[in-house]
GROMACS .gro file of C-alpha atoms in nm:
model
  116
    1UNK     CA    1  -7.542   4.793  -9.808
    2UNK     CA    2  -7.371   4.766 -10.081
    3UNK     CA    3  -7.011   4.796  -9.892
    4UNK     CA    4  -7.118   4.526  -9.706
    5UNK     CA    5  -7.211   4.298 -10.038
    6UNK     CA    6  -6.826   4.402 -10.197
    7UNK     CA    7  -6.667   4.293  -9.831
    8UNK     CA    8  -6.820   3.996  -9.811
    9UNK     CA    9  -6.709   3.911 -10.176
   10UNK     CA   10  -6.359   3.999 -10.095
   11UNK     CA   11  -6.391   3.767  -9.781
   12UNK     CA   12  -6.514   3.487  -9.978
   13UNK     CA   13  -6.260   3.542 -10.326
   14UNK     CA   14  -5.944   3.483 -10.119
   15UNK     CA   15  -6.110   3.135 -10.007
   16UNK     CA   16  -6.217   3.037 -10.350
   17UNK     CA   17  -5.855   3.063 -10.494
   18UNK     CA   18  -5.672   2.918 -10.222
   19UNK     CA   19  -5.917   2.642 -10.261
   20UNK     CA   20  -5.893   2.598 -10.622
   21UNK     CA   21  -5.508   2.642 -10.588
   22UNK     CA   22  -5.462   2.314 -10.302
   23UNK     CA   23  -5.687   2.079 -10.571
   24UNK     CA   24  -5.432   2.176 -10.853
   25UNK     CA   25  -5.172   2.089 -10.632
   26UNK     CA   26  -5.334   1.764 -10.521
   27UNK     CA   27  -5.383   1.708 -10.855
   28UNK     CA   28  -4.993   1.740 -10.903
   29UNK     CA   29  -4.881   1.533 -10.620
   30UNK     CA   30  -5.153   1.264 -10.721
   31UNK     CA   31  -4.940   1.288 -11.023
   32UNK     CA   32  -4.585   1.225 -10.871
   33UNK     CA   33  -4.720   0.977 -10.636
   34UNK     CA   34  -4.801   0.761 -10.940
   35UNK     CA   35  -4.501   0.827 -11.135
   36UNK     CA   36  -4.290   0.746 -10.800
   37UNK     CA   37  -4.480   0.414 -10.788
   38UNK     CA   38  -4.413   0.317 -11.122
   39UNK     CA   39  -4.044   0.416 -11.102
   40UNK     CA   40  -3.977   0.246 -10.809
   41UNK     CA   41  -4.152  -0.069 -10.892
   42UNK     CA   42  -3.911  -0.026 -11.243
   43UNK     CA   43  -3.594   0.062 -11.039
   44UNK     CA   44  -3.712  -0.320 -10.775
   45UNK     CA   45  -3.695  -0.507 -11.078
   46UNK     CA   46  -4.042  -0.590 -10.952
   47UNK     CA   47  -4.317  -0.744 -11.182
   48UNK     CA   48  -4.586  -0.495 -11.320
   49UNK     CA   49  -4.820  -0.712 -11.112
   50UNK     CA   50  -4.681  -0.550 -10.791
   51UNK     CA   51  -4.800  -0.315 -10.639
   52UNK     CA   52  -5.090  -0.239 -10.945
   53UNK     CA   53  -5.347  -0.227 -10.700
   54UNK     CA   54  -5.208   0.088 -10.535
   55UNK     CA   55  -5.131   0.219 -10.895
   56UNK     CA   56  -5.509   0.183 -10.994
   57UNK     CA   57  -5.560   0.323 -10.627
   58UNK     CA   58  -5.364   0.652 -10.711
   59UNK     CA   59  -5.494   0.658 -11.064
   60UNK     CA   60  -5.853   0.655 -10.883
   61UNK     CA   61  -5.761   0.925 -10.643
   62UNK     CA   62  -5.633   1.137 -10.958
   63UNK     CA   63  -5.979   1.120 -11.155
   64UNK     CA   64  -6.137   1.214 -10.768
   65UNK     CA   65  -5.917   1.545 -10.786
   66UNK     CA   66  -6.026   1.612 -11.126
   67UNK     CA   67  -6.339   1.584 -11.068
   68UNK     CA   68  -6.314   1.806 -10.738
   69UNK     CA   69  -6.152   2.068 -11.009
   70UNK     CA   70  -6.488   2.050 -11.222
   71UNK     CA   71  -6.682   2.151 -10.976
   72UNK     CA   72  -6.467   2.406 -10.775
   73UNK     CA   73  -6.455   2.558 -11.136
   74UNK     CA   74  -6.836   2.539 -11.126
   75UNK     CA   75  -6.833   2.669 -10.795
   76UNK     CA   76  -6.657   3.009 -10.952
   77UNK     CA   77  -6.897   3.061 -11.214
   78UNK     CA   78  -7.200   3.026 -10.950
   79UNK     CA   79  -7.007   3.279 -10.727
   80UNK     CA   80  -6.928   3.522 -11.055
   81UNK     CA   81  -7.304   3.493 -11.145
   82UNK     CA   82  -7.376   3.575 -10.779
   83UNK     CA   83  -7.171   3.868 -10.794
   84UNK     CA   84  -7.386   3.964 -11.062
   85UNK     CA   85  -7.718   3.941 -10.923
   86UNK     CA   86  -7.616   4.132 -10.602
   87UNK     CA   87  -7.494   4.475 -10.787
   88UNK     CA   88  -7.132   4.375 -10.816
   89UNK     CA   89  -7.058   4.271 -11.175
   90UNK     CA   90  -6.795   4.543 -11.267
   91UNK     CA   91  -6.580   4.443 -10.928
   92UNK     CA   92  -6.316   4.220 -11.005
   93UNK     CA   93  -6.126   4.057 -10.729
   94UNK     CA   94  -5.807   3.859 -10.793
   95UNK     CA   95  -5.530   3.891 -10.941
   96UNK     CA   96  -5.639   4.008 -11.301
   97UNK     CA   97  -5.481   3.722 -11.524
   98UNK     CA   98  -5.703   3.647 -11.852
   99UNK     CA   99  -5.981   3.442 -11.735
  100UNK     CA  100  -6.155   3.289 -12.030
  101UNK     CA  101  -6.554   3.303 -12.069
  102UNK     CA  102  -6.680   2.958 -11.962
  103UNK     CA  103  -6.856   2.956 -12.277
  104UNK     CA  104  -6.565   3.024 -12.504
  105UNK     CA  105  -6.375   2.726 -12.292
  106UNK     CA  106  -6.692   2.495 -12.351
  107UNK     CA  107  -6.658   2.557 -12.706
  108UNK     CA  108  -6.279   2.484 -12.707
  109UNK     CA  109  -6.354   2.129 -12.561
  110UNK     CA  110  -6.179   1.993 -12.286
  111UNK     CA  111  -5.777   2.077 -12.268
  112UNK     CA  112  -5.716   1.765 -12.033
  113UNK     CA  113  -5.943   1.425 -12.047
  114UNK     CA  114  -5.857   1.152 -11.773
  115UNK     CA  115  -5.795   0.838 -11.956
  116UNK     CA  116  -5.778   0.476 -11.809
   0.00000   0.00000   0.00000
């Protein structure tokens, strides 16, 4: 029984990161999008005014991804607290980098805020 509960974890881990992994990199191409915009708007000589729908568009979609990253983060600590409850708290799966306690990172405050 308990092999069974540690393979389905490691089924399940290798989902969870490549998940969390394609949002950060959403994340990062929302990024360049938006910088891309700007710059190339800059490098038209067009007015600020053009195009600044599709800016506040891309700015949108940015605060979407960070959003998704709240709660795939949220998503961990359900799975690690499921883990726990089903005998498997000392297995670690990954890739063993320092993970801090969600409570110690609460206390910290946030490291990135979105900002209009």
């Amino acid at each position: 029984m308990l092999a069974k509960r540690r393979n389905a974890m490691e089924a399940v881990a290798p989902e969870l990161f490549a998940m969390e992994s394609a949002i950060d990199d959403a994340i990062l191409q929302s990024t360049r999008l938006t910088a891309s915009l700007i710059n190339e708007r800059r490098n038209a000589g067009l007015s600020a005014v053009i195009g600044h729908d599709a800016i506040e568009r891309s700015g949108s979609t940015f605060s979407t991804l960070i959003a998704a990253r709240r709660e795939i983060i949220a998503t961990h600590e359900e799975l690690g607290s499921l883990k726990r409850q089903v005998g498997l708290g000392a297995v670690m799966v990954g890739n063993g980098g320092d993970k801090p306690d969600i409570e110690q990172a609460e206390e910290a405050g946030p490291s990135i805020r979105v900002v209009a």
